[in-house]
């Protein structure tokens, strides 16, 4: 499912900048065991550039996190951040419009899976 998620992200113009294996990290750092849980830090370069032009501190909220996790019973869940909700912390109406575009693209990624 990770490969399919990467492909769906690419179809919407996103690349994966970071990949965090949460299960492996928790195991290594504190000995805790959880089901497979991966965070992909996705970025659409064009939209990120436009957002940075609107708000120079928006980088604190980039990249967009997409989670691929074992949901049990042979199922995998893919979930993405809601950029509209996260960008609401910045009082910039133009940024909110930009966040809505990103939200639509991330929703299309999830729907594509």
PDB file of N, CA and C in Angstrom:
ATOM      1  N   UNK A   1       0.820  -1.202   0.000  1.00  0.00           N
ATOM      2  CA  UNK A   1       0.000   0.000   0.000  1.00  0.00           C
ATOM      3  C   UNK A   1       0.866   1.270   0.000  1.00  0.00           C
ATOM      4  N   UNK A   2       2.066   1.169   0.551  1.00  0.00           N
ATOM      5  CA  UNK A   2       2.946   2.337   0.565  1.00  0.00           C
ATOM      6  C   UNK A   2       3.293   2.750  -0.865  1.00  0.00           C
ATOM      7  N   UNK A   3       3.614   1.787  -1.702  1.00  0.00           N
ATOM      8  CA  UNK A   3       3.942   2.097  -3.101  1.00  0.00           C
ATOM      9  C   UNK A   3       2.737   2.718  -3.804  1.00  0.00           C
ATOM     10  N   UNK A   4       1.552   2.162  -3.577  1.00  0.00           N
ATOM     11  CA  UNK A   4       0.340   2.723  -4.192  1.00  0.00           C
ATOM     12  C   UNK A   4       0.083   4.144  -3.695  1.00  0.00           C
ATOM     13  N   UNK A   5       0.354   4.394  -2.429  1.00  0.00           N
ATOM     14  CA  UNK A   5       0.162   5.736  -1.870  1.00  0.00           C
ATOM     15  C   UNK A   5       1.145   6.711  -2.509  1.00  0.00           C
ATOM     16  N   UNK A   6       2.389   6.308  -2.646  1.00  0.00           N
ATOM     17  CA  UNK A   6       3.381   7.157  -3.310  1.00  0.00           C
ATOM     18  C   UNK A   6       2.952   7.476  -4.754  1.00  0.00           C
ATOM     19  N   UNK A   7       2.438   6.471  -5.447  1.00  0.00           N
ATOM     20  CA  UNK A   7       1.980   6.668  -6.823  1.00  0.00           C
ATOM     21  C   UNK A   7       0.797   7.629  -6.875  1.00  0.00           C
ATOM     22  N   UNK A   8      -0.148   7.473  -5.951  1.00  0.00           N
ATOM     23  CA  UNK A   8      -1.318   8.362  -5.911  1.00  0.00           C
ATOM     24  C   UNK A   8      -0.884   9.794  -5.596  1.00  0.00           C
ATOM     25  N   UNK A   9       0.068   9.938  -4.699  1.00  0.00           N
ATOM     26  CA  UNK A   9       0.604  11.274  -4.393  1.00  0.00           C
ATOM     27  C   UNK A   9       1.246  11.888  -5.634  1.00  0.00           C
ATOM     28  N   UNK A  10       2.026  11.091  -6.348  1.00  0.00           N
ATOM     29  CA  UNK A  10       2.703  11.585  -7.554  1.00  0.00           C
ATOM     30  C   UNK A  10       1.693  12.046  -8.599  1.00  0.00           C
ATOM     31  N   UNK A  11       0.585  11.334  -8.727  1.00  0.00           N
ATOM     32  CA  UNK A  11      -0.436  11.732  -9.706  1.00  0.00           C
ATOM     33  C   UNK A  11      -1.039  13.091  -9.373  1.00  0.00           C
ATOM     34  N   UNK A  12      -0.957  13.502  -8.114  1.00  0.00           N
ATOM     35  CA  UNK A  12      -1.474  14.812  -7.705  1.00  0.00           C
ATOM     36  C   UNK A  12      -0.356  15.856  -7.569  1.00  0.00           C
ATOM     37  N   UNK A  13       0.840  15.498  -8.042  1.00  0.00           N
ATOM     38  CA  UNK A  13       1.948  16.445  -8.052  1.00  0.00           C
ATOM     39  C   UNK A  13       2.785  16.474  -6.784  1.00  0.00           C
ATOM     40  N   UNK A  14       2.593  15.496  -5.899  1.00  0.00           N
ATOM     41  CA  UNK A  14       3.352  15.448  -4.654  1.00  0.00           C
ATOM     42  C   UNK A  14       4.545  14.510  -4.785  1.00  0.00           C
ATOM     43  N   UNK A  15       5.611  14.866  -4.101  1.00  0.00           N
ATOM     44  CA  UNK A  15       6.738  13.976  -3.902  1.00  0.00           C
ATOM     45  C   UNK A  15       6.838  13.703  -2.415  1.00  0.00           C
ATOM     46  N   UNK A  16       7.561  12.661  -2.049  1.00  0.00           N
ATOM     47  CA  UNK A  16       7.738  12.340  -0.632  1.00  0.00           C
ATOM     48  C   UNK A  16       9.129  12.811  -0.214  1.00  0.00           C
ATOM     49  N   UNK A  17       9.151  13.790   0.684  1.00  0.00           N
ATOM     50  CA  UNK A  17      10.413  14.346   1.174  1.00  0.00           C
ATOM     51  C   UNK A  17      10.967  13.572   2.359  1.00  0.00           C
ATOM     52  N   UNK A  18      10.061  13.072   3.193  1.00  0.00           N
ATOM     53  CA  UNK A  18      10.472  12.360   4.391  1.00  0.00           C
ATOM     54  C   UNK A  18       9.650  11.095   4.549  1.00  0.00           C
ATOM     55  N   UNK A  19      10.236  10.130   5.225  1.00  0.00           N
ATOM     56  CA  UNK A  19       9.529   8.894   5.538  1.00  0.00           C
ATOM     57  C   UNK A  19       9.946   8.494   6.948  1.00  0.00           C
ATOM     58  N   UNK A  20       8.983   8.410   7.838  1.00  0.00           N
ATOM     59  CA  UNK A  20       9.256   8.055   9.223  1.00  0.00           C
ATOM     60  C   UNK A  20       8.557   6.748   9.542  1.00  0.00           C
ATOM     61  N   UNK A  21       9.338   5.750   9.874  1.00  0.00           N
ATOM     62  CA  UNK A  21       8.805   4.461  10.299  1.00  0.00           C
ATOM     63  C   UNK A  21       8.591   4.561  11.808  1.00  0.00           C
ATOM     64  N   UNK A  22       7.390   4.924  12.194  1.00  0.00           N
ATOM     65  CA  UNK A  22       7.079   5.165  13.603  1.00  0.00           C
ATOM     66  C   UNK A  22       7.241   3.886  14.425  1.00  0.00           C
ATOM     67  N   UNK A  23       6.801   2.764  13.893  1.00  0.00           N
ATOM     68  CA  UNK A  23       6.904   1.500  14.620  1.00  0.00           C
ATOM     69  C   UNK A  23       8.368   1.173  14.921  1.00  0.00           C
ATOM     70  N   UNK A  24       9.236   1.311  13.933  1.00  0.00           N
ATOM     71  CA  UNK A  24      10.655   1.017  14.130  1.00  0.00           C
ATOM     72  C   UNK A  24      11.298   2.006  15.094  1.00  0.00           C
ATOM     73  N   UNK A  25      10.903   3.267  14.988  1.00  0.00           N
ATOM     74  CA  UNK A  25      11.468   4.291  15.869  1.00  0.00           C
ATOM     75  C   UNK A  25      11.077   4.052  17.317  1.00  0.00           C
ATOM     76  N   UNK A  26       9.800   3.761  17.561  1.00  0.00           N
ATOM     77  CA  UNK A  26       9.359   3.503  18.933  1.00  0.00           C
ATOM     78  C   UNK A  26      10.023   2.255  19.502  1.00  0.00           C
ATOM     79  N   UNK A  27      10.188   1.247  18.661  1.00  0.00           N
ATOM     80  CA  UNK A  27      10.851   0.016  19.097  1.00  0.00           C
ATOM     81  C   UNK A  27      12.299   0.321  19.498  1.00  0.00           C
ATOM     82  N   UNK A  28      13.009   1.073  18.665  1.00  0.00           N
ATOM     83  CA  UNK A  28      14.418   1.379  18.910  1.00  0.00           C
ATOM     84  C   UNK A  28      14.612   2.322  20.105  1.00  0.00           C
ATOM     85  N   UNK A  29      13.714   3.294  20.258  1.00  0.00           N
ATOM     86  CA  UNK A  29      13.905   4.324  21.288  1.00  0.00           C
ATOM     87  C   UNK A  29      13.379   3.929  22.661  1.00  0.00           C
ATOM     88  N   UNK A  30      12.223   3.280  22.691  1.00  0.00           N
ATOM     89  CA  UNK A  30      11.633   2.981  24.012  1.00  0.00           C
ATOM     90  C   UNK A  30      11.190   1.531  24.162  1.00  0.00           C
ATOM     91  N   UNK A  31      11.484   0.708  23.177  1.00  0.00           N
ATOM     92  CA  UNK A  31      11.139  -0.707  23.265  1.00  0.00           C
ATOM     93  C   UNK A  31       9.662  -1.010  23.071  1.00  0.00           C
ATOM     94  N   UNK A  32       8.884  -0.012  22.665  1.00  0.00           N
ATOM     95  CA  UNK A  32       7.439  -0.205  22.464  1.00  0.00           C
ATOM     96  C   UNK A  32       7.180  -0.838  21.103  1.00  0.00           C
ATOM     97  N   UNK A  33       6.185  -1.720  21.069  1.00  0.00           N
ATOM     98  CA  UNK A  33       5.823  -2.362  19.810  1.00  0.00           C
ATOM     99  C   UNK A  33       4.415  -1.945  19.412  1.00  0.00           C
ATOM    100  N   UNK A  34       4.308  -1.437  18.189  1.00  0.00           N
ATOM    101  CA  UNK A  34       3.005  -1.104  17.613  1.00  0.00           C
ATOM    102  C   UNK A  34       2.937  -1.711  16.218  1.00  0.00           C
ATOM    103  N   UNK A  35       1.743  -1.761  15.687  1.00  0.00           N
ATOM    104  CA  UNK A  35       1.553  -2.246  14.321  1.00  0.00           C
ATOM    105  C   UNK A  35       2.275  -1.309  13.353  1.00  0.00           C
ATOM    106  N   UNK A  36       2.573  -1.793  12.145  1.00  0.00           N
ATOM    107  CA  UNK A  36       3.244  -0.940  11.163  1.00  0.00           C
ATOM    108  C   UNK A  36       2.535   0.407  11.003  1.00  0.00           C
ATOM    109  N   UNK A  37       3.332   1.469  11.065  1.00  0.00           N
ATOM    110  CA  UNK A  37       2.821   2.843  11.037  1.00  0.00           C
ATOM    111  C   UNK A  37       3.884   3.714  10.396  1.00  0.00           C
ATOM    112  N   UNK A  38       3.573   4.243   9.234  1.00  0.00           N
ATOM    113  CA  UNK A  38       4.525   5.021   8.457  1.00  0.00           C
ATOM    114  C   UNK A  38       3.966   6.415   8.207  1.00  0.00           C
ATOM    115  N   UNK A  39       4.799   7.425   8.381  1.00  0.00           N
ATOM    116  CA  UNK A  39       4.408   8.799   8.058  1.00  0.00           C
ATOM    117  C   UNK A  39       5.210   9.231   6.836  1.00  0.00           C
ATOM    118  N   UNK A  40       4.507   9.594   5.772  1.00  0.00           N
ATOM    119  CA  UNK A  40       5.135  10.130   4.568  1.00  0.00           C
ATOM    120  C   UNK A  40       4.959  11.649   4.577  1.00  0.00           C
ATOM    121  N   UNK A  41       6.057  12.366   4.482  1.00  0.00           N
ATOM    122  CA  UNK A  41       6.010  13.827   4.404  1.00  0.00           C
ATOM    123  C   UNK A  41       5.924  14.230   2.947  1.00  0.00           C
ATOM    124  N   UNK A  42       4.729  14.558   2.488  1.00  0.00           N
ATOM    125  CA  UNK A  42       4.483  14.830   1.071  1.00  0.00           C
ATOM    126  C   UNK A  42       4.526  16.326   0.778  1.00  0.00           C
ATOM    127  N   UNK A  43       5.054  16.662  -0.392  1.00  0.00           N
ATOM    128  CA  UNK A  43       5.146  18.067  -0.795  1.00  0.00           C
ATOM    129  C   UNK A  43       4.843  18.204  -2.279  1.00  0.00           C
ATOM    130  N   UNK A  44       3.991  19.152  -2.589  1.00  0.00           N
ATOM    131  CA  UNK A  44       3.739  19.540  -3.972  1.00  0.00           C
ATOM    132  C   UNK A  44       4.566  20.810  -4.175  1.00  0.00           C
ATOM    133  N   UNK A  45       5.689  20.733  -4.883  1.00  0.00           N
ATOM    134  CA  UNK A  45       6.608  21.871  -4.959  1.00  0.00           C
ATOM    135  C   UNK A  45       5.958  23.175  -5.416  1.00  0.00           C
ATOM    136  N   UNK A  46       5.115  23.114  -6.425  1.00  0.00           N
ATOM    137  CA  UNK A  46       4.477  24.337  -6.930  1.00  0.00           C
ATOM    138  C   UNK A  46       3.590  24.977  -5.869  1.00  0.00           C
ATOM    139  N   UNK A  47       2.785  24.141  -5.209  1.00  0.00           N
ATOM    140  CA  UNK A  47       1.887  24.681  -4.188  1.00  0.00           C
ATOM    141  C   UNK A  47       2.657  25.143  -2.956  1.00  0.00           C
ATOM    142  N   UNK A  48       3.738  24.443  -2.613  1.00  0.00           N
ATOM    143  CA  UNK A  48       4.573  24.874  -1.486  1.00  0.00           C
ATOM    144  C   UNK A  48       5.206  26.229  -1.789  1.00  0.00           C
ATOM    145  N   UNK A  49       5.686  26.404  -2.997  1.00  0.00           N
ATOM    146  CA  UNK A  49       6.281  27.680  -3.400  1.00  0.00           C
ATOM    147  C   UNK A  49       5.254  28.813  -3.292  1.00  0.00           C
ATOM    148  N   UNK A  50       4.062  28.556  -3.816  1.00  0.00           N
ATOM    149  CA  UNK A  50       3.016  29.579  -3.744  1.00  0.00           C
ATOM    150  C   UNK A  50       2.671  29.917  -2.294  1.00  0.00           C
ATOM    151  N   UNK A  51       2.588  28.917  -1.442  1.00  0.00           N
ATOM    152  CA  UNK A  51       2.276  29.151  -0.027  1.00  0.00           C
ATOM    153  C   UNK A  51       3.387  29.965   0.642  1.00  0.00           C
ATOM    154  N   UNK A  52       4.638  29.653   0.319  1.00  0.00           N
ATOM    155  CA  UNK A  52       5.758  30.408   0.900  1.00  0.00           C
ATOM    156  C   UNK A  52       5.765  31.859   0.439  1.00  0.00           C
ATOM    157  N   UNK A  53       5.244  32.105  -0.760  1.00  0.00           N
ATOM    158  CA  UNK A  53       5.133  33.489  -1.236  1.00  0.00           C
ATOM    159  C   UNK A  53       4.061  34.252  -0.464  1.00  0.00           C
ATOM    160  N   UNK A  54       3.054  33.536   0.012  1.00  0.00           N
ATOM    161  CA  UNK A  54       1.964  34.160   0.766  1.00  0.00           C
ATOM    162  C   UNK A  54       2.310  34.348   2.235  1.00  0.00           C
ATOM    163  N   UNK A  55       3.122  33.438   2.764  1.00  0.00           N
ATOM    164  CA  UNK A  55       3.418  33.455   4.206  1.00  0.00           C
ATOM    165  C   UNK A  55       4.777  32.799   4.438  1.00  0.00           C
ATOM    166  N   UNK A  56       5.760  33.588   4.852  1.00  0.00           N
ATOM    167  CA  UNK A  56       7.120  33.053   4.974  1.00  0.00           C
ATOM    168  C   UNK A  56       7.305  32.054   6.111  1.00  0.00           C
ATOM    169  N   UNK A  57       6.391  32.000   7.046  1.00  0.00           N
ATOM    170  CA  UNK A  57       6.514  31.059   8.164  1.00  0.00           C
ATOM    171  C   UNK A  57       5.715  29.767   7.940  1.00  0.00           C
ATOM    172  N   UNK A  58       5.103  29.621   6.783  1.00  0.00           N
ATOM    173  CA  UNK A  58       4.284  28.440   6.505  1.00  0.00           C
ATOM    174  C   UNK A  58       5.130  27.163   6.502  1.00  0.00           C
ATOM    175  N   UNK A  59       6.424  27.304   6.335  1.00  0.00           N
ATOM    176  CA  UNK A  59       7.310  26.147   6.354  1.00  0.00           C
ATOM    177  C   UNK A  59       7.240  25.356   7.644  1.00  0.00           C
ATOM    178  N   UNK A  60       6.773  25.981   8.720  1.00  0.00           N
ATOM    179  CA  UNK A  60       6.617  25.256   9.983  1.00  0.00           C
ATOM    180  C   UNK A  60       5.544  24.189   9.876  1.00  0.00           C
ATOM    181  N   UNK A  61       4.707  24.287   8.838  1.00  0.00           N
ATOM    182  CA  UNK A  61       3.609  23.333   8.667  1.00  0.00           C
ATOM    183  C   UNK A  61       3.803  22.442   7.445  1.00  0.00           C
ATOM    184  N   UNK A  62       4.966  22.503   6.857  1.00  0.00           N
ATOM    185  CA  UNK A  62       5.276  21.677   5.693  1.00  0.00           C
ATOM    186  C   UNK A  62       6.267  20.600   6.094  1.00  0.00           C
ATOM    187  N   UNK A  63       6.298  19.448   5.467  1.00  0.00           N
ATOM    188  CA  UNK A  63       5.401  18.981   4.420  1.00  0.00           C
ATOM    189  C   UNK A  63       4.074  18.489   4.992  1.00  0.00           C
ATOM    190  N   UNK A  64       3.177  18.103   4.109  1.00  0.00           N
ATOM    191  CA  UNK A  64       1.888  17.538   4.508  1.00  0.00           C
ATOM    192  C   UNK A  64       2.103  16.070   4.897  1.00  0.00           C
ATOM    193  N   UNK A  65       1.662  15.715   6.087  1.00  0.00           N
ATOM    194  CA  UNK A  65       1.836  14.332   6.532  1.00  0.00           C
ATOM    195  C   UNK A  65       0.706  13.428   6.041  1.00  0.00           C
ATOM    196  N   UNK A  66       1.118  12.267   5.540  1.00  0.00           N
ATOM    197  CA  UNK A  66       0.197  11.224   5.113  1.00  0.00           C
ATOM    198  C   UNK A  66       0.600   9.963   5.878  1.00  0.00           C
ATOM    199  N   UNK A  67      -0.359   9.355   6.552  1.00  0.00           N
ATOM    200  CA  UNK A  67      -0.099   8.172   7.369  1.00  0.00           C
ATOM    201  C   UNK A  67      -0.577   6.927   6.635  1.00  0.00           C
ATOM    202  N   UNK A  68       0.285   5.914   6.612  1.00  0.00           N
ATOM    203  CA  UNK A  68      -0.079   4.592   6.105  1.00  0.00           C
ATOM    204  C   UNK A  68       0.124   3.651   7.286  1.00  0.00           C
ATOM    205  N   UNK A  69      -0.975   3.048   7.756  1.00  0.00           N
ATOM    206  CA  UNK A  69      -0.856   2.212   8.953  1.00  0.00           C
ATOM    207  C   UNK A  69      -1.650   0.934   8.829  1.00  0.00           C
ATOM    208  N   UNK A  70      -1.208  -0.044   9.584  1.00  0.00           N
ATOM    209  CA  UNK A  70      -1.902  -1.318   9.672  1.00  0.00           C
ATOM    210  C   UNK A  70      -3.152  -1.096  10.519  1.00  0.00           C
ATOM    211  N   UNK A  71      -4.313  -1.278   9.928  1.00  0.00           N
ATOM    212  CA  UNK A  71      -5.579  -1.065  10.634  1.00  0.00           C
ATOM    213  C   UNK A  71      -6.120  -2.360  11.226  1.00  0.00           C
ATOM    214  N   UNK A  72      -5.347  -3.450  11.141  1.00  0.00           N
ATOM    215  CA  UNK A  72      -5.776  -4.729  11.677  1.00  0.00           C
ATOM    216  C   UNK A  72      -6.672  -5.483  10.707  1.00  0.00           C
ATOM    217  N   UNK A  73      -6.773  -6.760  10.905  1.00  0.00           N
ATOM    218  CA  UNK A  73      -7.634  -7.589  10.071  1.00  0.00           C
ATOM    219  C   UNK A  73      -7.242  -7.595   8.609  1.00  0.00           C
ATOM    220  N   UNK A  74      -5.956  -7.386   8.321  1.00  0.00           N
ATOM    221  CA  UNK A  74      -5.499  -7.372   6.936  1.00  0.00           C
ATOM    222  C   UNK A  74      -5.806  -6.081   6.198  1.00  0.00           C
ATOM    223  N   UNK A  75      -6.260  -5.083   6.928  1.00  0.00           N
ATOM    224  CA  UNK A  75      -6.600  -3.793   6.300  1.00  0.00           C
ATOM    225  C   UNK A  75      -5.492  -2.776   6.548  1.00  0.00           C
ATOM    226  N   UNK A  76      -5.321  -1.877   5.598  1.00  0.00           N
ATOM    227  CA  UNK A  76      -4.384  -0.767   5.718  1.00  0.00           C
ATOM    228  C   UNK A  76      -5.177   0.518   5.605  1.00  0.00           C
ATOM    229  N   UNK A  77      -4.876   1.464   6.469  1.00  0.00           N
ATOM    230  CA  UNK A  77      -5.543   2.770   6.438  1.00  0.00           C
ATOM    231  C   UNK A  77      -4.554   3.819   5.946  1.00  0.00           C
ATOM    232  N   UNK A  78      -5.035   4.708   5.088  1.00  0.00           N
ATOM    233  CA  UNK A  78      -4.258   5.855   4.635  1.00  0.00           C
ATOM    234  C   UNK A  78      -5.039   7.099   5.026  1.00  0.00           C
ATOM    235  N   UNK A  79      -4.369   7.998   5.730  1.00  0.00           N
ATOM    236  CA  UNK A  79      -5.004   9.239   6.179  1.00  0.00           C
ATOM    237  C   UNK A  79      -4.057  10.399   5.908  1.00  0.00           C
ATOM    238  N   UNK A  80      -4.626  11.557   5.643  1.00  0.00           N
ATOM    239  CA  UNK A  80      -3.818  12.743   5.360  1.00  0.00           C
ATOM    240  C   UNK A  80      -4.255  13.905   6.246  1.00  0.00           C
ATOM    241  N   UNK A  81      -3.306  14.767   6.512  1.00  0.00           N
ATOM    242  CA  UNK A  81      -3.572  15.970   7.288  1.00  0.00           C
ATOM    243  C   UNK A  81      -4.633  16.811   6.569  1.00  0.00           C
ATOM    244  N   UNK A  82      -5.376  17.577   7.327  1.00  0.00           N
ATOM    245  CA  UNK A  82      -6.306  18.546   6.748  1.00  0.00           C
ATOM    246  C   UNK A  82      -5.584  19.897   6.732  1.00  0.00           C
ATOM    247  N   UNK A  83      -5.032  20.295   5.586  1.00  0.00           N
ATOM    248  CA  UNK A  83      -4.267  21.541   5.544  1.00  0.00           C
ATOM    249  C   UNK A  83      -5.104  22.777   5.856  1.00  0.00           C
ATOM    250  N   UNK A  84      -6.396  22.732   5.582  1.00  0.00           N
ATOM    251  CA  UNK A  84      -7.247  23.883   5.898  1.00  0.00           C
ATOM    252  C   UNK A  84      -7.280  24.080   7.409  1.00  0.00           C
ATOM    253  N   UNK A  85      -7.450  23.002   8.146  1.00  0.00           N
ATOM    254  CA  UNK A  85      -7.478  23.096   9.608  1.00  0.00           C
ATOM    255  C   UNK A  85      -6.127  23.551  10.151  1.00  0.00           C
ATOM    256  N   UNK A  86      -5.044  22.984   9.634  1.00  0.00           N
ATOM    257  CA  UNK A  86      -3.739  23.362  10.178  1.00  0.00           C
ATOM    258  C   UNK A  86      -3.359  24.790   9.812  1.00  0.00           C
ATOM    259  N   UNK A  87      -3.723  25.239   8.639  1.00  0.00           N
ATOM    260  CA  UNK A  87      -3.388  26.611   8.224  1.00  0.00           C
ATOM    261  C   UNK A  87      -4.296  27.655   8.857  1.00  0.00           C
ATOM    262  N   UNK A  88      -5.376  27.226   9.489  1.00  0.00           N
ATOM    263  CA  UNK A  88      -6.273  28.197  10.131  1.00  0.00           C
ATOM    264  C   UNK A  88      -5.576  28.915  11.285  1.00  0.00           C
ATOM    265  N   UNK A  89      -4.451  28.379  11.741  1.00  0.00           N
ATOM    266  CA  UNK A  89      -3.685  29.036  12.802  1.00  0.00           C
ATOM    267  C   UNK A  89      -2.982  30.298  12.298  1.00  0.00           C
ATOM    268  N   UNK A  90      -2.874  30.436  10.984  1.00  0.00           N
ATOM    269  CA  UNK A  90      -2.223  31.609  10.388  1.00  0.00           C
ATOM    270  C   UNK A  90      -3.304  32.521   9.812  1.00  0.00           C
ATOM    271  N   UNK A  91      -3.419  33.748  10.304  1.00  0.00           N
ATOM    272  CA  UNK A  91      -4.485  34.650   9.843  1.00  0.00           C
ATOM    273  C   UNK A  91      -4.182  35.277   8.479  1.00  0.00           C
ATOM    274  N   UNK A  92      -4.264  34.466   7.438  1.00  0.00           N
ATOM    275  CA  UNK A  92      -3.994  34.932   6.085  1.00  0.00           C
ATOM    276  C   UNK A  92      -5.033  34.301   5.166  1.00  0.00           C
ATOM    277  N   UNK A  93      -6.037  35.073   4.731  1.00  0.00           N
ATOM    278  CA  UNK A  93      -7.114  34.507   3.907  1.00  0.00           C
ATOM    279  C   UNK A  93      -6.627  33.889   2.596  1.00  0.00           C
ATOM    280  N   UNK A  94      -5.590  34.443   1.999  1.00  0.00           N
ATOM    281  CA  UNK A  94      -5.065  33.876   0.748  1.00  0.00           C
ATOM    282  C   UNK A  94      -4.445  32.504   1.003  1.00  0.00           C
ATOM    283  N   UNK A  95      -3.820  32.346   2.172  1.00  0.00           N
ATOM    284  CA  UNK A  95      -3.230  31.057   2.518  1.00  0.00           C
ATOM    285  C   UNK A  95      -4.320  30.007   2.717  1.00  0.00           C
ATOM    286  N   UNK A  96      -5.437  30.423   3.271  1.00  0.00           N
ATOM    287  CA  UNK A  96      -6.554  29.484   3.459  1.00  0.00           C
ATOM    288  C   UNK A  96      -7.070  28.977   2.113  1.00  0.00           C
ATOM    289  N   UNK A  97      -7.113  29.857   1.120  1.00  0.00           N
ATOM    290  CA  UNK A  97      -7.534  29.434  -0.220  1.00  0.00           C
ATOM    291  C   UNK A  97      -6.534  28.429  -0.800  1.00  0.00           C
ATOM    292  N   UNK A  98      -5.258  28.686  -0.585  1.00  0.00           N
ATOM    293  CA  UNK A  98      -4.215  27.784  -1.049  1.00  0.00           C
ATOM    294  C   UNK A  98      -4.329  26.432  -0.345  1.00  0.00           C
ATOM    295  N   UNK A  99      -4.602  26.466   0.953  1.00  0.00           N
ATOM    296  CA  UNK A  99      -4.745  25.236   1.732  1.00  0.00           C
ATOM    297  C   UNK A  99      -5.912  24.397   1.211  1.00  0.00           C
ATOM    298  N   UNK A 100      -6.967  25.053   0.762  1.00  0.00           N
ATOM    299  CA  UNK A 100      -8.122  24.324   0.230  1.00  0.00           C
ATOM    300  C   UNK A 100      -7.753  23.561  -1.044  1.00  0.00           C
ATOM    301  N   UNK A 101      -6.878  24.141  -1.852  1.00  0.00           N
ATOM    302  CA  UNK A 101      -6.411  23.455  -3.065  1.00  0.00           C
ATOM    303  C   UNK A 101      -5.622  22.203  -2.674  1.00  0.00           C
ATOM    304  N   UNK A 102      -4.738  22.358  -1.686  1.00  0.00           N
ATOM    305  CA  UNK A 102      -3.946  21.218  -1.220  1.00  0.00           C
ATOM    306  C   UNK A 102      -4.870  20.148  -0.633  1.00  0.00           C
ATOM    307  N   UNK A 103      -5.869  20.574   0.140  1.00  0.00           N
ATOM    308  CA  UNK A 103      -6.815  19.628   0.745  1.00  0.00           C
ATOM    309  C   UNK A 103      -7.535  18.825  -0.326  1.00  0.00           C
ATOM    310  N   UNK A 104      -7.954  19.481  -1.400  1.00  0.00           N
ATOM    311  CA  UNK A 104      -8.627  18.771  -2.481  1.00  0.00           C
ATOM    312  C   UNK A 104      -7.709  17.724  -3.120  1.00  0.00           C
ATOM    313  N   UNK A 105      -6.457  18.074  -3.298  1.00  0.00           N
ATOM    314  CA  UNK A 105      -5.503  17.135  -3.894  1.00  0.00           C
ATOM    315  C   UNK A 105      -5.236  15.956  -2.970  1.00  0.00           C
ATOM    316  N   UNK A 106      -5.100  16.213  -1.669  1.00  0.00           N
ATOM    317  CA  UNK A 106      -4.881  15.121  -0.721  1.00  0.00           C
ATOM    318  C   UNK A 106      -6.121  14.231  -0.625  1.00  0.00           C
ATOM    319  N   UNK A 107      -7.302  14.819  -0.687  1.00  0.00           N
ATOM    320  CA  UNK A 107      -8.542  14.020  -0.674  1.00  0.00           C
ATOM    321  C   UNK A 107      -8.595  13.133  -1.910  1.00  0.00           C
ATOM    322  N   UNK A 108      -8.119  13.655  -3.051  1.00  0.00           N
ATOM    323  CA  UNK A 108      -8.091  12.861  -4.277  1.00  0.00           C
ATOM    324  C   UNK A 108      -7.106  11.694  -4.138  1.00  0.00           C
ATOM    325  N   UNK A 109      -6.007  11.922  -3.439  1.00  0.00           N
ATOM    326  CA  UNK A 109      -5.036  10.850  -3.202  1.00  0.00           C
ATOM    327  C   UNK A 109      -5.697   9.717  -2.414  1.00  0.00           C
ATOM    328  N   UNK A 110      -6.331  10.068  -1.313  1.00  0.00           N
ATOM    329  CA  UNK A 110      -6.972   9.062  -0.464  1.00  0.00           C
ATOM    330  C   UNK A 110      -8.086   8.350  -1.229  1.00  0.00           C
ATOM    331  N   UNK A 111      -8.872   9.109  -1.987  1.00  0.00           N
ATOM    332  CA  UNK A 111      -9.973   8.507  -2.755  1.00  0.00           C
ATOM    333  C   UNK A 111      -9.439   7.568  -3.845  1.00  0.00           C
ATOM    334  N   UNK A 112      -8.252   7.860  -4.348  1.00  0.00           N
ATOM    335  CA  UNK A 112      -7.638   7.062  -5.404  1.00  0.00           C
ATOM    336  C   UNK A 112      -7.212   5.677  -4.901  1.00  0.00           C
ATOM    337  N   UNK A 113      -7.115   5.550  -3.588  1.00  0.00           N
ATOM    338  CA  UNK A 113      -6.653   4.273  -3.022  1.00  0.00           C
ATOM    339  C   UNK A 113      -7.835   3.401  -2.706  1.00  0.00           C
TER     340      UNK A 113
END
